[in-house]
Amino acid sequence: MALDESVRQAVLSAVPSLRAFAISLCGNVDRADDLVQETLLRALANINSFQPGTNMSAWLFTILRNHFRSEYRKRRREVEDGDGSYAESLKSHPEQHGRVEFAEFRAALAKLPSDQREALILVGASGFSYEEAANICGCAVGTIKSRVNRARTRLAEIMSIDSVDDFGPDRTTRAVLAGNDR
Amino acid sequence: MDVAAPPKRTAKLGRDIQAKLGQQLRAMYDDVVNQGVPDRFAELLTRLDEHGEKEPK
């Protein structure tokens, strides 16, 4: 299909955010880029089902999210992290997963249940409204709100935040050093 | 929906903490967003597009 230039631009401009979403979901840059590529192929193969005038970004996020979920069911053990071993690997090999300074945060994020994680990212980072996030995840608005709330609470618990001072480079550096010791 | 609002702890979590968490989340996310569009994706779109143009619309 020859791409309409405006469609092409809309797809391209969504790519950086799609990558950020994918990396946040699966915690691995290479796998995330494969996920984005598969998303683009699917989207373009089904471009006729995109309704002009609606939100291209939300449409692409929906495709990526659904694709990830179906893959995720197949590869559950890679992503489900009951014992925290995956999260630990994020700390010890942060270079495979993005910048070092976010290693601890990514590790905490990886410990969230996947439905809470995706809700938190969509609303807290991607900038979607609760309504848009609900559409992307195929659930009720109230469900998204409660998932985001639970995700925030849980994240704070995981990172054991007692005070705002607990944040910051020192804590991150300590975590990275501790990871190297293992 | 009132998600059985986890009562005191949430209050204790406080706005500052939540603001900090939000900042970290966005910083991590924006770090990737700011990398822009890697070549492979621009090339992929171009390839698909060229492929398509050979076919009658």
Coordinates of C-alpha atoms in Angstrom, one line a residue:
Chain A
M1 CA 0.0 0.0 0.0
A2 CA 1.3 3.4 -0.8
L3 CA 1.2 5.4 2.4
D4 CA -0.5 8.7 2.6
E5 CA 2.2 11.2 3.7
S6 CA 0.1 12.4 6.6
V7 CA -0.4 8.8 7.8
R8 CA 3.3 8.1 7.4
Q9 CA 4.2 11.1 9.5
A10 CA 1.6 10.2 12.1
V11 CA 3.0 6.7 12.4
L12 CA 6.6 7.9 12.5
S13 CA 5.9 10.5 15.1
A14 CA 4.4 7.9 17.4
V15 CA 7.5 5.7 17.2
P16 CA 9.5 7.3 20.0
S17 CA 6.6 6.9 22.5
L18 CA 5.8 3.4 21.3
R19 CA 9.4 2.4 22.0
A20 CA 9.3 4.0 25.5
F21 CA 6.0 2.1 26.2
A22 CA 7.4 -1.2 24.8
I23 CA 10.6 -0.9 26.9
S24 CA 8.6 -0.1 30.0
L25 CA 6.4 -3.2 29.3
C26 CA 9.1 -5.8 28.6
G27 CA 12.2 -4.2 30.1
N28 CA 14.5 -5.0 27.3
V29 CA 15.5 -2.7 24.5
D30 CA 16.0 -5.3 21.8
R31 CA 12.8 -7.1 22.4
A32 CA 11.0 -3.8 22.6
D33 CA 12.2 -2.7 19.2
D34 CA 11.1 -6.0 17.8
L35 CA 7.7 -5.4 19.4
V36 CA 7.5 -1.9 17.8
Q37 CA 8.5 -3.3 14.4
E38 CA 5.8 -6.0 14.6
T39 CA 3.4 -3.3 15.6
L40 CA 4.2 -1.2 12.6
L41 CA 3.9 -4.1 10.2
R42 CA 0.5 -5.0 11.7
A43 CA -0.7 -1.5 11.7
L44 CA 0.2 -0.9 8.1
A45 CA -1.3 -4.1 7.0
N46 CA -4.5 -3.0 8.6
I47 CA -4.3 0.7 7.9
N48 CA -7.7 0.7 6.3
S49 CA -9.2 -0.1 9.7
F50 CA -7.7 3.1 11.1
Q51 CA -10.4 5.8 11.2
P52 CA -9.0 9.1 9.9
G53 CA -9.5 11.8 12.5
T54 CA -9.1 9.5 15.4
N55 CA -6.0 9.3 17.5
M56 CA -3.2 7.4 15.5
S57 CA -1.0 7.2 18.6
A58 CA -3.8 5.5 20.7
W59 CA -4.5 3.1 17.8
L60 CA -0.9 2.1 17.6
F61 CA -0.6 1.7 21.3
T62 CA -3.6 -0.6 21.3
I63 CA -2.0 -2.8 18.6
L64 CA 1.3 -2.9 20.5
R65 CA -0.3 -3.6 23.8
N66 CA -2.5 -6.5 22.4
H67 CA 0.4 -8.0 20.6
F68 CA 2.6 -7.8 23.7
R69 CA -0.2 -9.4 25.8
S70 CA -0.6 -12.3 23.4
E71 CA 3.2 -12.8 23.3
Y72 CA 3.3 -12.4 27.0
R73 CA 0.9 -15.3 27.5
K74 CA 3.2 -17.5 25.5
R75 CA 6.4 -16.3 27.2
R76 CA 5.0 -15.7 30.6
R77 CA 8.0 -16.9 32.5
E78 CA 10.2 -14.3 30.9
V79 CA 8.0 -11.5 32.1
E80 CA 6.2 -12.6 35.1
D81 CA 8.5 -12.0 38.0
G82 CA 7.1 -13.5 41.1
D83 CA 10.5 -14.1 42.7
G84 CA 12.0 -10.9 41.5
S85 CA 14.8 -12.6 39.6
Y86 CA 14.0 -10.7 36.5
A87 CA 14.0 -7.4 38.4
E88 CA 17.4 -8.4 39.9
S89 CA 18.8 -8.9 36.4
L90 CA 17.7 -5.4 35.6
K91 CA 19.9 -4.2 38.4
S92 CA 22.9 -6.3 37.6
H93 CA 22.9 -5.9 33.8
P94 CA 21.3 -2.5 33.3
E95 CA 23.1 -1.9 30.1
Q96 CA 20.8 -4.4 28.4
H97 CA 17.8 -2.5 29.5
G98 CA 18.5 1.2 29.1
R99 CA 20.3 3.8 31.1
V100 CA 21.9 2.9 34.4
E101 CA 20.3 5.7 36.3
F102 CA 16.9 4.2 35.8
A103 CA 17.8 0.7 36.7
E104 CA 16.4 0.7 40.1
F105 CA 13.1 2.3 39.0
R106 CA 12.8 -0.2 36.1
A107 CA 13.4 -3.1 38.5
A108 CA 10.6 -1.8 40.8
L109 CA 8.4 -1.4 37.8
A110 CA 9.1 -4.9 36.7
K111 CA 7.7 -6.2 40.0
L112 CA 4.3 -4.7 39.4
P113 CA 1.5 -7.0 38.0
S114 CA 1.5 -6.3 34.2
D115 CA -2.0 -4.8 34.2
Q116 CA -1.0 -2.3 36.8
R117 CA 2.3 -1.5 35.1
E118 CA 0.7 -0.8 31.7
A119 CA -2.0 1.4 33.3
L120 CA 0.5 3.4 35.2
I121 CA 2.7 4.0 32.1
L122 CA -0.1 4.9 29.8
V123 CA -1.5 7.5 32.3
G124 CA 1.6 8.5 34.1
A125 CA 4.1 8.7 31.3
S126 CA 2.5 8.4 27.9
G127 CA 0.1 11.1 28.8
F128 CA -3.1 9.4 27.8
S129 CA -6.3 10.2 29.7
Y130 CA -8.0 7.6 31.8
E131 CA -10.6 7.2 29.0
E132 CA -7.9 6.7 26.3
A133 CA -6.0 4.2 28.5
A134 CA -9.2 2.3 29.1
N135 CA -9.8 2.1 25.4
I136 CA -6.3 0.9 24.8
C137 CA -6.6 -1.8 27.5
G138 CA -10.1 -2.7 26.6
C139 CA -11.5 -2.2 30.1
A140 CA -13.6 0.2 32.1
V141 CA -12.3 3.7 33.1
G142 CA -12.8 2.8 36.7
T143 CA -10.6 -0.3 36.3
I144 CA -7.8 1.9 34.9
K145 CA -8.1 4.3 37.8
S146 CA -7.9 1.6 40.4
R147 CA -5.0 -0.1 38.6
V148 CA -3.1 3.2 38.5
N149 CA -3.7 3.8 42.2
R150 CA -2.6 0.3 43.2
A151 CA 0.4 0.6 41.0
R152 CA 1.5 3.9 42.6
T153 CA 1.0 2.5 46.1
R154 CA 2.8 -0.7 45.3
L155 CA 5.7 1.1 43.5
A156 CA 6.2 3.2 46.6
E157 CA 6.2 0.1 48.8
I158 CA 8.7 -1.7 46.6
M159 CA 11.1 1.2 46.6
S160 CA 10.5 1.5 50.3
I161 CA 10.2 5.2 50.2
D162 CA 10.1 6.6 53.7
S163 CA 10.8 10.1 52.7
V164 CA 11.4 12.1 49.6
D165 CA 15.1 12.3 50.5
D166 CA 15.2 8.6 49.9
F167 CA 15.2 9.3 46.2
G168 CA 18.1 10.3 44.1
P169 CA 21.5 9.5 42.8
D170 CA 22.9 8.2 46.0
R171 CA 20.2 5.5 46.4
T172 CA 20.5 4.6 42.7
T173 CA 24.3 4.4 42.9
R174 CA 24.1 2.2 45.9
A175 CA 21.7 -0.1 44.2
V176 CA 24.0 -0.4 41.1
L177 CA 27.0 -1.0 43.3
A178 CA 25.1 -3.6 45.3
G179 CA 24.2 -5.2 42.0
N180 CA 27.8 -5.5 40.9
D181 CA 28.8 -7.2 44.1
R182 CA 26.5 -10.1 43.5
Chain B
M1 CA -15.0 3.7 41.5
D2 CA -13.8 3.8 45.0
V3 CA -11.1 1.3 45.1
A4 CA -11.1 0.4 48.7
A5 CA -8.9 3.4 49.1
P6 CA -5.9 2.0 51.1
P7 CA -6.6 4.4 53.9
K8 CA -3.8 5.8 56.0
R9 CA -0.9 4.5 54.0
T10 CA -2.0 6.4 50.9
A11 CA -2.2 9.6 53.0
K12 CA 1.2 8.8 54.3
L13 CA 2.6 8.2 50.9
G14 CA 1.8 11.8 50.4
R15 CA 1.9 14.1 47.5
D16 CA 5.6 14.6 47.5
I17 CA 6.3 11.0 47.2
Q18 CA 3.8 10.5 44.4
A19 CA 5.2 13.5 42.6
K20 CA 8.7 12.1 42.9
L21 CA 7.5 8.7 41.6
G22 CA 5.8 10.4 38.7
Q23 CA 8.9 12.4 37.9
Q24 CA 11.0 9.2 37.8
L25 CA 8.5 7.4 35.6
R26 CA 8.4 10.3 33.2
A27 CA 12.2 10.8 33.2
M28 CA 12.7 7.1 32.4
Y29 CA 10.1 7.2 29.7
D30 CA 11.3 10.5 28.2
D31 CA 14.8 9.3 28.1
V32 CA 13.7 6.8 25.4
V33 CA 11.3 9.2 23.7
N34 CA 14.2 11.7 23.3
Q35 CA 16.2 9.1 21.3
G36 CA 13.8 9.9 18.4
V37 CA 13.1 7.5 15.6
P38 CA 15.8 4.9 15.1
D39 CA 16.8 4.4 11.5
R40 CA 15.4 0.9 11.2
F41 CA 11.8 2.2 11.7
A42 CA 12.1 5.1 9.2
E43 CA 13.6 2.6 6.7
L44 CA 10.9 0.1 7.4
L45 CA 8.2 2.6 6.5
T46 CA 10.1 3.7 3.4
R47 CA 10.5 0.1 2.3
L48 CA 6.8 -0.7 2.8
D49 CA 5.9 2.5 1.1
E50 CA 8.0 1.9 -2.0
H51 CA 6.8 -1.6 -2.2
G52 CA 3.3 -0.4 -2.2
E53 CA 3.8 2.3 -4.8
K54 CA 4.6 -0.4 -7.4
E55 CA 1.1 -1.7 -7.0
P56 CA -1.9 0.1 -8.6
K57 CA -3.7 1.9 -5.9

